PDB file of C-alpha atoms in Angstrom:
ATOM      1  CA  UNK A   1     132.124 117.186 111.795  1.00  0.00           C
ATOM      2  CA  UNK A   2     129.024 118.698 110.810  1.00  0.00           C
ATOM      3  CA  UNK A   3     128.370 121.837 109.465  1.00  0.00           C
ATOM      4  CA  UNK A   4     125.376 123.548 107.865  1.00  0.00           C
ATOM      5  CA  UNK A   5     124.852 125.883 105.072  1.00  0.00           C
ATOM      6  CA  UNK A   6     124.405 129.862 104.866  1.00  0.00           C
ATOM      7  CA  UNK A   7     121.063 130.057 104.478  1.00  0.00           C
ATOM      8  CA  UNK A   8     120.337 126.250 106.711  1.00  0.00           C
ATOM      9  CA  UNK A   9     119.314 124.335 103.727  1.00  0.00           C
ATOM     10  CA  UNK A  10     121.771 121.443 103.542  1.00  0.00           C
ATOM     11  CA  UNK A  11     124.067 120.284 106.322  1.00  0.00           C
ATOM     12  CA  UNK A  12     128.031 118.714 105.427  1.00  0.00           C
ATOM     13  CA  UNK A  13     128.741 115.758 107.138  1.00  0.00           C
ATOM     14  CA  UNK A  14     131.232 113.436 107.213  1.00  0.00           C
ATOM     15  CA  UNK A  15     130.161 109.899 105.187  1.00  0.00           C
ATOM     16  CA  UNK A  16     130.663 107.332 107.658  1.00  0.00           C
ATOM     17  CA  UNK A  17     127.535 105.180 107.694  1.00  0.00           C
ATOM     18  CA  UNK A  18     127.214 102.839 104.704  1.00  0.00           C
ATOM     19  CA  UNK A  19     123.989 104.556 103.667  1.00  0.00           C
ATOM     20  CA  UNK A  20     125.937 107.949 103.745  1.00  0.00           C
ATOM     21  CA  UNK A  21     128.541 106.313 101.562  1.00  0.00           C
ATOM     22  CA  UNK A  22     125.841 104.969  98.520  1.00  0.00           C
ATOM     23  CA  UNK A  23     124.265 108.600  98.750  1.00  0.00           C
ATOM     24  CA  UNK A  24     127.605 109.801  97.980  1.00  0.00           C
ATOM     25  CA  UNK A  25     128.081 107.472  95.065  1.00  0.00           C
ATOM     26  CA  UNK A  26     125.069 107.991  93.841  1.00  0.00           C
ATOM     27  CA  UNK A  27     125.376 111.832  93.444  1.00  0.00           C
ATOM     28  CA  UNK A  28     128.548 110.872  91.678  1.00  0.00           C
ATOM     29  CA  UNK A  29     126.983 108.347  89.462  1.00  0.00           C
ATOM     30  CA  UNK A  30     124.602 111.246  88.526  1.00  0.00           C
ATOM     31  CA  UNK A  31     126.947 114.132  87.377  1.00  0.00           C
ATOM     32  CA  UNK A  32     130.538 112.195  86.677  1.00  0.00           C
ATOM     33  CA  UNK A  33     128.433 109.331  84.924  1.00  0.00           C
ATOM     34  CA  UNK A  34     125.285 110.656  83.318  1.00  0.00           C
ATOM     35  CA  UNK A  35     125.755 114.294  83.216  1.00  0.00           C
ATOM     36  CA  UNK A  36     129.893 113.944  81.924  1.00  0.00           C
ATOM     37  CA  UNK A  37     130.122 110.359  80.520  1.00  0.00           C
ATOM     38  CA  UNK A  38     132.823 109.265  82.644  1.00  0.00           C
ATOM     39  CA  UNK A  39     132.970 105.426  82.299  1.00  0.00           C
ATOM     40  CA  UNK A  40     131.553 103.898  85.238  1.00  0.00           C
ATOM     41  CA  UNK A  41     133.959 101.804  85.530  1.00  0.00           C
ATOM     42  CA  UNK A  42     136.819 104.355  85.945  1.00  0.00           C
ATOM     43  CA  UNK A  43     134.754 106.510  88.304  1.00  0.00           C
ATOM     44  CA  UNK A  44     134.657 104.108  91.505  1.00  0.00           C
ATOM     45  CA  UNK A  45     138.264 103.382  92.283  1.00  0.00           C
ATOM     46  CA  UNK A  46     140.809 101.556  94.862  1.00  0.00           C
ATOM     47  CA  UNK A  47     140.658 104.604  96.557  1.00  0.00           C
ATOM     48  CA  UNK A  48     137.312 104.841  97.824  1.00  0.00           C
ATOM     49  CA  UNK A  49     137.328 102.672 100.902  1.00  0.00           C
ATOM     50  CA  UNK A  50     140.019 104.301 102.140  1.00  0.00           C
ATOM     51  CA  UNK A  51     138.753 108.248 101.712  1.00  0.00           C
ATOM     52  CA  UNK A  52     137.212 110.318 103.376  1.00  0.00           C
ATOM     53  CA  UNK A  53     133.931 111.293 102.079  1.00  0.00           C
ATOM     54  CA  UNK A  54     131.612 114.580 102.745  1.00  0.00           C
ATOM     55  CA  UNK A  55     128.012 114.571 102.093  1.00  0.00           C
ATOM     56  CA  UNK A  56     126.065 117.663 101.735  1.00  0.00           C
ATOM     57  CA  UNK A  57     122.002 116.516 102.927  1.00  0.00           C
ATOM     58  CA  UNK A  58     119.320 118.907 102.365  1.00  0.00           C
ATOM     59  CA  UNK A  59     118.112 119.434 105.573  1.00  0.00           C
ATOM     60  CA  UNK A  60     114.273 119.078 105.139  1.00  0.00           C
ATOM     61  CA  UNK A  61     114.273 115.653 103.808  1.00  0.00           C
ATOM     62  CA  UNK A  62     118.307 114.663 103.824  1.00  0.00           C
ATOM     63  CA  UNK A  63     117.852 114.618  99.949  1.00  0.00           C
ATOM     64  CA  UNK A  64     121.320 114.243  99.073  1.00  0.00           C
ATOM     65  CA  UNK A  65     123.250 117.308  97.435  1.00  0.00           C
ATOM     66  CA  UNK A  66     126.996 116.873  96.971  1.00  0.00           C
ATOM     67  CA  UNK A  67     129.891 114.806  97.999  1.00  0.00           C
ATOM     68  CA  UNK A  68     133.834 115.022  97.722  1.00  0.00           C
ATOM     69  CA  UNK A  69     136.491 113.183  99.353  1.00  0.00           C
ATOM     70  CA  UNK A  70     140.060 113.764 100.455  1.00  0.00           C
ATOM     71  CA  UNK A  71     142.574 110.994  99.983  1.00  0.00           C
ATOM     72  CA  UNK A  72     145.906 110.896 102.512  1.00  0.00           C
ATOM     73  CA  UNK A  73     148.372 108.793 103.665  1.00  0.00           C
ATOM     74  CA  UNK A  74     149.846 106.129 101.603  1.00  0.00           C
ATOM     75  CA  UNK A  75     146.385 107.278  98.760  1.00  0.00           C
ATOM     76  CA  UNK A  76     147.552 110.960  99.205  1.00  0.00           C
ATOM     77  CA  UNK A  77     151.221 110.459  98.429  1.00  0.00           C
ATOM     78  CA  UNK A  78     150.276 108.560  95.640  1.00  0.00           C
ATOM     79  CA  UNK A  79     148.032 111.755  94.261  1.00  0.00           C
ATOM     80  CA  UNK A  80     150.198 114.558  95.438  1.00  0.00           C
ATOM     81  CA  UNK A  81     153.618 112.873  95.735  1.00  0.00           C
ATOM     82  CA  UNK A  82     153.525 114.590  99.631  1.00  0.00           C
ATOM     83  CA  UNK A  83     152.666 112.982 103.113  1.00  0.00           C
ATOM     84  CA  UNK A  84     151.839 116.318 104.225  1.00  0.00           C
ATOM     85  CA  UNK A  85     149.320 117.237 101.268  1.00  0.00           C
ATOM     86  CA  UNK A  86     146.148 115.536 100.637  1.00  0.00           C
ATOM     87  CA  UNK A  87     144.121 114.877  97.743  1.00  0.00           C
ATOM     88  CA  UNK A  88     140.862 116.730  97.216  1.00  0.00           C
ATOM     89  CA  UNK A  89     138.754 114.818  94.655  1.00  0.00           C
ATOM     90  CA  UNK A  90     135.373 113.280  93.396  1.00  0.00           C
ATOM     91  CA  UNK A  91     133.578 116.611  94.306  1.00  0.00           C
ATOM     92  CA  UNK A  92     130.236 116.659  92.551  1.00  0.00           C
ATOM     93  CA  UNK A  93     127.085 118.557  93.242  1.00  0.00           C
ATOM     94  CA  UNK A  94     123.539 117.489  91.904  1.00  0.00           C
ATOM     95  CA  UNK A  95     122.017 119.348  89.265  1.00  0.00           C
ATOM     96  CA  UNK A  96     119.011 120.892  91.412  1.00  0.00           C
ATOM     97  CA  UNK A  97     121.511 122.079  94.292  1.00  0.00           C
ATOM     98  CA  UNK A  98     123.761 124.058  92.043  1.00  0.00           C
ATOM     99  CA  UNK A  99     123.920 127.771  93.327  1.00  0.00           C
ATOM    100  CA  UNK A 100     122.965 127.167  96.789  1.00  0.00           C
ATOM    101  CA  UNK A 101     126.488 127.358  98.260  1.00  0.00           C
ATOM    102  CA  UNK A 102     127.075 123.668  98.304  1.00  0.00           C
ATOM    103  CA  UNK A 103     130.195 123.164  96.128  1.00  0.00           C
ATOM    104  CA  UNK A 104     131.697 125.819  98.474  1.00  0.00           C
ATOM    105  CA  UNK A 105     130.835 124.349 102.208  1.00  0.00           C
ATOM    106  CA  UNK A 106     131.916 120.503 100.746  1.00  0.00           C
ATOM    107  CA  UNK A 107     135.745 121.945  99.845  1.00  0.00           C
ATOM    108  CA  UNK A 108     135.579 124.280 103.109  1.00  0.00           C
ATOM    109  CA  UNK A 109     134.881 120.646 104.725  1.00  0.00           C
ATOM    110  CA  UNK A 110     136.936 118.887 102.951  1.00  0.00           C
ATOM    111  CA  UNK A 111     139.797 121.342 103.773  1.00  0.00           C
ATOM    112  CA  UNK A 112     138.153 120.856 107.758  1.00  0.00           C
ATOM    113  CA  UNK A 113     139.073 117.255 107.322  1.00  0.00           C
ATOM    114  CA  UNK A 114     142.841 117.530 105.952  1.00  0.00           C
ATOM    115  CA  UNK A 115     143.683 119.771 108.817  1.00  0.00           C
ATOM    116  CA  UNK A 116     142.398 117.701 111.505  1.00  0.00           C
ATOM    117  CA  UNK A 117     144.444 114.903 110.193  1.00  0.00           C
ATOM    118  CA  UNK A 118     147.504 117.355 110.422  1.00  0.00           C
ATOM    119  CA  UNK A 119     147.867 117.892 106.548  1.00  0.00           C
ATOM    120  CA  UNK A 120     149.484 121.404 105.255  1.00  0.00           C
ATOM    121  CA  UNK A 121     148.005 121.866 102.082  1.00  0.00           C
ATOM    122  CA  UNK A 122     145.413 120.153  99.858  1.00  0.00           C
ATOM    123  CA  UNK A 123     145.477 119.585  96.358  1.00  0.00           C
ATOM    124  CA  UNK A 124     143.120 119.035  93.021  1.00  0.00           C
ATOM    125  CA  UNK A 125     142.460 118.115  89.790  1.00  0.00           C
ATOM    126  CA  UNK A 126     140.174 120.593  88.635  1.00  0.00           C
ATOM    127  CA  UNK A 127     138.321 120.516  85.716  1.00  0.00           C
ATOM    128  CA  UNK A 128     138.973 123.640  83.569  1.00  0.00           C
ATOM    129  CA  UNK A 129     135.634 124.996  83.140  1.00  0.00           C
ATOM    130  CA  UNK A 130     135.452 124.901  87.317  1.00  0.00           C
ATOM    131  CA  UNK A 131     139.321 126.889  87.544  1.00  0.00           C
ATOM    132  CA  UNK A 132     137.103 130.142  88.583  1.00  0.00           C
ATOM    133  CA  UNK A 133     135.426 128.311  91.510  1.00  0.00           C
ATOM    134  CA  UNK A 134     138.441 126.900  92.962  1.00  0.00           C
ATOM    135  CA  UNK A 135     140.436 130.044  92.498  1.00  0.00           C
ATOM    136  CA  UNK A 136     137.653 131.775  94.704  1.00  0.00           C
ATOM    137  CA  UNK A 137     138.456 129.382  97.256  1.00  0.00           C
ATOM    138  CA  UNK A 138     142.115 130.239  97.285  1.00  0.00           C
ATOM    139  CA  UNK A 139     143.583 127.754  95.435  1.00  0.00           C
ATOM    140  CA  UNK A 140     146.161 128.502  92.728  1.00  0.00           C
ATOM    141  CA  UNK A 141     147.382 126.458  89.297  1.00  0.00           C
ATOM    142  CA  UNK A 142     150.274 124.546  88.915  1.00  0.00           C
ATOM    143  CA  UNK A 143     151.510 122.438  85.819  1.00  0.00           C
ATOM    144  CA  UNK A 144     150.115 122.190  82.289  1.00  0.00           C
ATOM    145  CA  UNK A 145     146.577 121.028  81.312  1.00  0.00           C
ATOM    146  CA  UNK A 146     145.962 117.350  80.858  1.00  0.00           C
ATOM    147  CA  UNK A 147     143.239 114.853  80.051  1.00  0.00           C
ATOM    148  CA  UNK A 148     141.743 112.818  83.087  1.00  0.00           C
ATOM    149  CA  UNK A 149     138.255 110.845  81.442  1.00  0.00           C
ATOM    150  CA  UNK A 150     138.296 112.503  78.168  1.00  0.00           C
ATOM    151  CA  UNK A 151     138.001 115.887  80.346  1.00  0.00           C
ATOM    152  CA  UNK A 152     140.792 119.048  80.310  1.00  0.00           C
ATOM    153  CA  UNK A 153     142.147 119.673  83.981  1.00  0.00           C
ATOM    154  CA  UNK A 154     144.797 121.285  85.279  1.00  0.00           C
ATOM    155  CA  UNK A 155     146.284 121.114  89.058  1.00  0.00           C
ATOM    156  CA  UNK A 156     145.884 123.475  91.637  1.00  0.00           C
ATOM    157  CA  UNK A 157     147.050 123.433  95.183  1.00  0.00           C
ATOM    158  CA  UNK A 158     145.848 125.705  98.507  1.00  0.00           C
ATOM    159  CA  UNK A 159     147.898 126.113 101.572  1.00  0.00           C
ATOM    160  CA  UNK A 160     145.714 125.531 104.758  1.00  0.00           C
ATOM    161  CA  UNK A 161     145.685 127.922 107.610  1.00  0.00           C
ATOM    162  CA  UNK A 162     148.798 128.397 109.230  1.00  0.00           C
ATOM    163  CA  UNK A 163     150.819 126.981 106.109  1.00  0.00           C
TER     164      UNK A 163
END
C-alpha cells in the first residue's frame, strides 16, 4: 500500500521496515512528547509491535511527515470492545507538514488498512481541539469527554465503505 499526496509531495506507506518504524516513532516523539508533554514513557506501548503503522515521507528527500497506526485483533477488541472494529490511534503530523494534506491521506490509509483486513468500522480517540478534522473525514462522536495524558478526548467512530 502506497499512496501519494494531492499535490505529490509526500507518499503514505505502510511501516514495515525497521527504519520505517523509528521514523514513525520519532515523529511521535516530536509532537506527543515535545510539542504535548505526553510522558514518554506512556507514549510507546504493548501495542506497538503488533500495529500497523503508516508513514507519510516527503517525497524529495523521504523526510518523514506523519504516522498513525491501526490496532485489531485481540489489540483492537481491547480498544473498541469489537473484532470487527479497529483502533485508529498515535496519528501525529510534524510541525512543518501541517496543512499539506497529510493528516488527511494517513487516516484515508489507515482506513485502507482496516478494510483490507476485513474490519467494518474504525474507531478513535480524538483529541478535542482535532473533533473538526475527524468530523470532515466522516467520523461521528460517541460517549462523554475524558482525560487520556492530561489531554480532553472524546470517541468517535466511522463506518467503512459498504458498512
Amino acid at each position: 500500500m502506497s499512496s501519494q499526496g494531492g499535490d505529490a509531495r509526500f507518499v503514505v506507506r505502510e511501516a514495515v521496515a525497521d527504519e520505517d518504524r523509528a521514523a514513525c516513532f520519532l515523529v511521535r516523539k516530536e509532537v506527543f512528547v515535545g510539542e504535548q508533554g505526553v510522558p514518554e514513557d506512556i507514549e510507546y506501548d504493548a501495542y506497538d509491535a503488533g500495529a500497523v503503522h503508516v508513514l507519510a515521507v516527503r517525497t524529495e528527500d523521504g523526510q518523514p511527515l506523519g504516522t498513525g497506526r491501526l490496532l485489531f485483533g485481540a489489540a483492537g477488541i481491547a480498544k473498541t470492545g469489537d473484532a470487527a472494529v479497529g483502533s485508529l490511534g498515535r496519528l501525529a503530523v510534524a510541525k512543518a507538514a501541517r496543512g499539506l494534506g497529510v493528516g488527511v491521506a494517513l487516516v484515508r490509509a489507515i482506513e485502507e488498512c482496516a478494510a483490507a483486513r476485513g474490519l467494518t468500522a474504525v474507531d478513535l480517540h480524538a483529541q478535542t481541539h482535532a473533533l473538526g478534522f475527524y468530523e470532515r473525514l466522516g467520523y461521528e462522536v460517541y460517549g462523554p469527554e475524558f482525560l487520556d495524558a492530561g489531554i480532553e478526548h472524546r470517541a468517535m467512530r466511522r463506518a467503512l465503505n459498504g458498512h
